[in-house]
CSV table of C-alpha atoms in Angstrom, one decimal:
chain,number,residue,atom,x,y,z
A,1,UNK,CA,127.6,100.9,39.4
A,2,UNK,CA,129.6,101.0,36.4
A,3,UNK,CA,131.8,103.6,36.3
A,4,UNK,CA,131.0,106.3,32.9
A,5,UNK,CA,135.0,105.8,31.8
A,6,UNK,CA,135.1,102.2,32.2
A,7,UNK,CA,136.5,100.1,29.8
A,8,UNK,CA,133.4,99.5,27.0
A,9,UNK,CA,132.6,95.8,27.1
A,10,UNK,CA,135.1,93.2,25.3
A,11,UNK,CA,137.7,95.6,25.7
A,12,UNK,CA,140.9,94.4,26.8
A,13,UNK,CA,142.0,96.0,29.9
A,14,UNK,CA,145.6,95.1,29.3
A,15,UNK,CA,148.3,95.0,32.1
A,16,UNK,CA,148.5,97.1,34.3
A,17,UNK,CA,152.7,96.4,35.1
A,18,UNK,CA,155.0,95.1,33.2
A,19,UNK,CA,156.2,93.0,35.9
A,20,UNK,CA,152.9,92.1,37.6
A,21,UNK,CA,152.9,88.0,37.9
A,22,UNK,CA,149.5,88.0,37.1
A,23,UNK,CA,149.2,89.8,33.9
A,24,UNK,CA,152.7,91.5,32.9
A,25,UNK,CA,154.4,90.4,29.9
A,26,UNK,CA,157.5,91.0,31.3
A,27,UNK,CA,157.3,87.7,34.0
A,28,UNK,CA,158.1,85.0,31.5
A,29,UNK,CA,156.8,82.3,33.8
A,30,UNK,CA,153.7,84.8,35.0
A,31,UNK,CA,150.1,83.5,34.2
A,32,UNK,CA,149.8,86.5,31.2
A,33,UNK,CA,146.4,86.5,32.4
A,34,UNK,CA,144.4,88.9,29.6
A,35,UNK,CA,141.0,90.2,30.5
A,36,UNK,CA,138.5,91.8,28.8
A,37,UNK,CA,135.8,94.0,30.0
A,38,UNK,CA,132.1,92.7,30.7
A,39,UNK,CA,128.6,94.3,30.2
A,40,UNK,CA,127.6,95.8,33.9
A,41,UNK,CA,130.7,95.6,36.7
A,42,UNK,CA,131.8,91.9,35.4
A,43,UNK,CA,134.8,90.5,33.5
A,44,UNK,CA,136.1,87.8,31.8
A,45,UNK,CA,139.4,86.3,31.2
A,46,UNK,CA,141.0,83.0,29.6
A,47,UNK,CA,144.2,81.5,31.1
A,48,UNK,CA,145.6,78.3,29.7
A,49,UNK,CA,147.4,76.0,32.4
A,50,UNK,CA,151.0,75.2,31.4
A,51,UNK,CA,153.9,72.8,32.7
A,52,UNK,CA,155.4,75.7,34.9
A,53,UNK,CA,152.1,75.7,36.9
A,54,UNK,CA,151.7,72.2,38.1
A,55,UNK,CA,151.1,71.5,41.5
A,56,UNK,CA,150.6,67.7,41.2
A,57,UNK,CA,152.2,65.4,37.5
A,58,UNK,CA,150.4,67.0,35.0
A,59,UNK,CA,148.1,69.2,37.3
A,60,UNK,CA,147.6,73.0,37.8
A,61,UNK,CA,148.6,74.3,41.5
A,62,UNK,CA,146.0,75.1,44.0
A,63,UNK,CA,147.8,78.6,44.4
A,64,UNK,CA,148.4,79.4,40.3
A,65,UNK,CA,144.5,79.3,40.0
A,66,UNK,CA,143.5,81.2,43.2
A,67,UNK,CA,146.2,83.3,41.5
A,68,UNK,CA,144.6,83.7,37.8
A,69,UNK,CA,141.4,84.2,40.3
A,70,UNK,CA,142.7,86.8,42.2
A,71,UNK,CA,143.7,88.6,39.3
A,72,UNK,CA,140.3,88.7,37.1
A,73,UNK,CA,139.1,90.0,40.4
A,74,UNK,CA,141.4,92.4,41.1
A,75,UNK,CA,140.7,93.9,37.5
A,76,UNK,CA,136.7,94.6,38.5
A,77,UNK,CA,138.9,98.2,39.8
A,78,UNK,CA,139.1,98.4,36.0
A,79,UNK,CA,135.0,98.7,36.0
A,80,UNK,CA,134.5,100.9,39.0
A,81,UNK,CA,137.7,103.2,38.1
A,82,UNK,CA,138.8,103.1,42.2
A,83,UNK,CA,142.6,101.5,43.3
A,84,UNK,CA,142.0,98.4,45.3
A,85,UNK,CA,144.0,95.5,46.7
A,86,UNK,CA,142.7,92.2,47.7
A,87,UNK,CA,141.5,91.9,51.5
A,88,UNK,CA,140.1,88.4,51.6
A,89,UNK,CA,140.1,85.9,49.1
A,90,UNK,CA,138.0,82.5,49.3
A,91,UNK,CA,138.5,80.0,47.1
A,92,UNK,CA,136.8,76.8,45.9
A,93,UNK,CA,138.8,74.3,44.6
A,94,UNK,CA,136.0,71.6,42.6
A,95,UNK,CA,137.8,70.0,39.6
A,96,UNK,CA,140.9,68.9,39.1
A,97,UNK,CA,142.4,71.6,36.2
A,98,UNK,CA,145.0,69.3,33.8
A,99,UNK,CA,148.0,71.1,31.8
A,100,UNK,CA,147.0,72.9,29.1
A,101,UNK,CA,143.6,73.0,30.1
A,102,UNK,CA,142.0,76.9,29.0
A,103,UNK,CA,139.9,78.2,32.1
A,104,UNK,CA,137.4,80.6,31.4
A,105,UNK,CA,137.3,83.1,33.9
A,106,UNK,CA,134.4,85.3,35.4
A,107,UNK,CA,134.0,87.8,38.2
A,108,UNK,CA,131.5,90.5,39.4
A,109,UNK,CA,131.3,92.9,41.7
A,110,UNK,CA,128.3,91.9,44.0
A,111,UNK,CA,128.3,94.8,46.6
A,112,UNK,CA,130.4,98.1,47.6
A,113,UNK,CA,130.4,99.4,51.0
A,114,UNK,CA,132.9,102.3,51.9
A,115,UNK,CA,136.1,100.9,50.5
A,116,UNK,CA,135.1,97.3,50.4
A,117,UNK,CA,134.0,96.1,47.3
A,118,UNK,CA,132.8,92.4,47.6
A,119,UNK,CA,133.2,90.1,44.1
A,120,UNK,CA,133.1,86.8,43.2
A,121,UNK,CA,134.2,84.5,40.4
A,122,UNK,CA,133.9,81.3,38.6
A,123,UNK,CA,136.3,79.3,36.3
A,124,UNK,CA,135.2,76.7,33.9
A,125,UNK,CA,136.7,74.8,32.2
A,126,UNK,CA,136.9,74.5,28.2
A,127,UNK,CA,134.4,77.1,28.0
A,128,UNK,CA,131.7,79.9,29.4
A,129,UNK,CA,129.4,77.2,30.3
A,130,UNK,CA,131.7,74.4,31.0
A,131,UNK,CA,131.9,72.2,34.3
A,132,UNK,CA,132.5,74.9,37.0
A,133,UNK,CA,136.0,74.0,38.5
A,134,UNK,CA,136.9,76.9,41.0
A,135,UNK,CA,134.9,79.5,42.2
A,136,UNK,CA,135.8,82.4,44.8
A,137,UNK,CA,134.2,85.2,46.9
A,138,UNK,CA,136.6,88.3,47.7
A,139,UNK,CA,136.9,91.2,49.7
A,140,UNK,CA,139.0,94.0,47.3
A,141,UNK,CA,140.1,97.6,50.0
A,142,UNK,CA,140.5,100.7,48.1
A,143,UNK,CA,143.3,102.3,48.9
A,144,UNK,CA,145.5,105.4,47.0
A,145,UNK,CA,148.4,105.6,45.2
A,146,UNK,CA,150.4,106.2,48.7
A,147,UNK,CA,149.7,102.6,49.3
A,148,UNK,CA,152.3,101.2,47.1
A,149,UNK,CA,154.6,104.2,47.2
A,150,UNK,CA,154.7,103.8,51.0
A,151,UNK,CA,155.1,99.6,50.8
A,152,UNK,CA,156.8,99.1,47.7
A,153,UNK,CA,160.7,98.1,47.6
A,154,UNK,CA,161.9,101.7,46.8
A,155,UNK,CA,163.8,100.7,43.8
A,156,UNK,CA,160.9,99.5,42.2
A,157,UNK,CA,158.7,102.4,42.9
A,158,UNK,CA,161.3,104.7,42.1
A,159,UNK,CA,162.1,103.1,38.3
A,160,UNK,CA,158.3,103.4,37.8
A,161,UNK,CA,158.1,107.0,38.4
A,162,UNK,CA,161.2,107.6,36.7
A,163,UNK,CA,159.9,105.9,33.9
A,164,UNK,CA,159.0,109.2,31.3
A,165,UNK,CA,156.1,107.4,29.6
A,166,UNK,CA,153.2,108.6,31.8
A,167,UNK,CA,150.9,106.6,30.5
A,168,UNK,CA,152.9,103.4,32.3
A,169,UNK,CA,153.9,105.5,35.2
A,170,UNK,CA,149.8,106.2,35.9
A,171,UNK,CA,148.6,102.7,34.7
A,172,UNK,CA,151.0,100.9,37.1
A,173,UNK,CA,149.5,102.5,40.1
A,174,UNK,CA,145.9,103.1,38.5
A,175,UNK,CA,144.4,99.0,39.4
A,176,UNK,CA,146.5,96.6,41.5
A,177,UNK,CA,144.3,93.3,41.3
């Protein structure tokens, strides 16, 4: 279920670090992926497939868009206020997805048992309801802050908690997608 101090729906959920690939503003050639909040334990998200993410001339990279996937999944943690990391991530690959193509991104949790949360997502392209060209099934693990604080190169984790804007400090450790 929804969680009462979720984000309301089309809310942006923002990023979560700075320096996440996935959605930090501070990885120049990151995917800037931005989601916003669905009705129920769903999201959305829009990522637009630039030169830096071929794979194939003119092309997107299996591994950018099970990427931008990854990530709209990771922020259904957003929805169920819990820390979770990805444990298993399938992924579909059914179109072809040019440069400069926009995806539109979708994911839902479908189940939670103990820590597992089990989600899925789709990604269409030029629109919600556009020919379906990815879709994945994942596994997230809740896990606490210790996680990252325990796994993290130290210099990392230690400029994050030194950082004296809590907000950031709390945010990058609240929802690792």
């Amino acid at each position: 279920m929804r969680h009462p101090d979720a984000p309301a729906p089309g809310e942006t959920i923002g990023s979560h670090y700075e320096y996440c690939f996935g959605c930090g503003p501070g990885v120049p050639h990151g995917l800037h992926v931005e989601v916003r909040a669905g009705d129920g334990v769903c999201v959305s998200a829009e990522f637009r497939v630039k030169e830096a993410h071929q794979g194939a001339p003119g092309l997107a990279h299996g591994g950018v868009l099970a990427t931008a996937l990854d990530e709209t999944l990771g922020s259904l943690g957003w929805m169920l206020r819990v820390i979770a990391v990805t444990g298993r991530l399938e992924t579909d690959f059914l179109l072809p997805v040019p440069v400069d193509t926009v995806l539109h991104l979708h994911a839902e949790v479908k189940a939670v048992h103990g820590r597992k949360i089990y989600a899925a997502a789709t990604g269409r392209i030029g629109g919600p309801e556009g020919p379906l060209a990815l879709r994945a099934d994942a596994v997230f693990v809740e896990v606490k802050v210790d996680h990252f604080i325990e796994n993290g190169r130290p210099a990392e984790i230690q400029a994050t908690l030194a950082n004296p804007d809590q907000v950031k400090v709390a945010r990058a450790f609240e929802v690792n997608p």
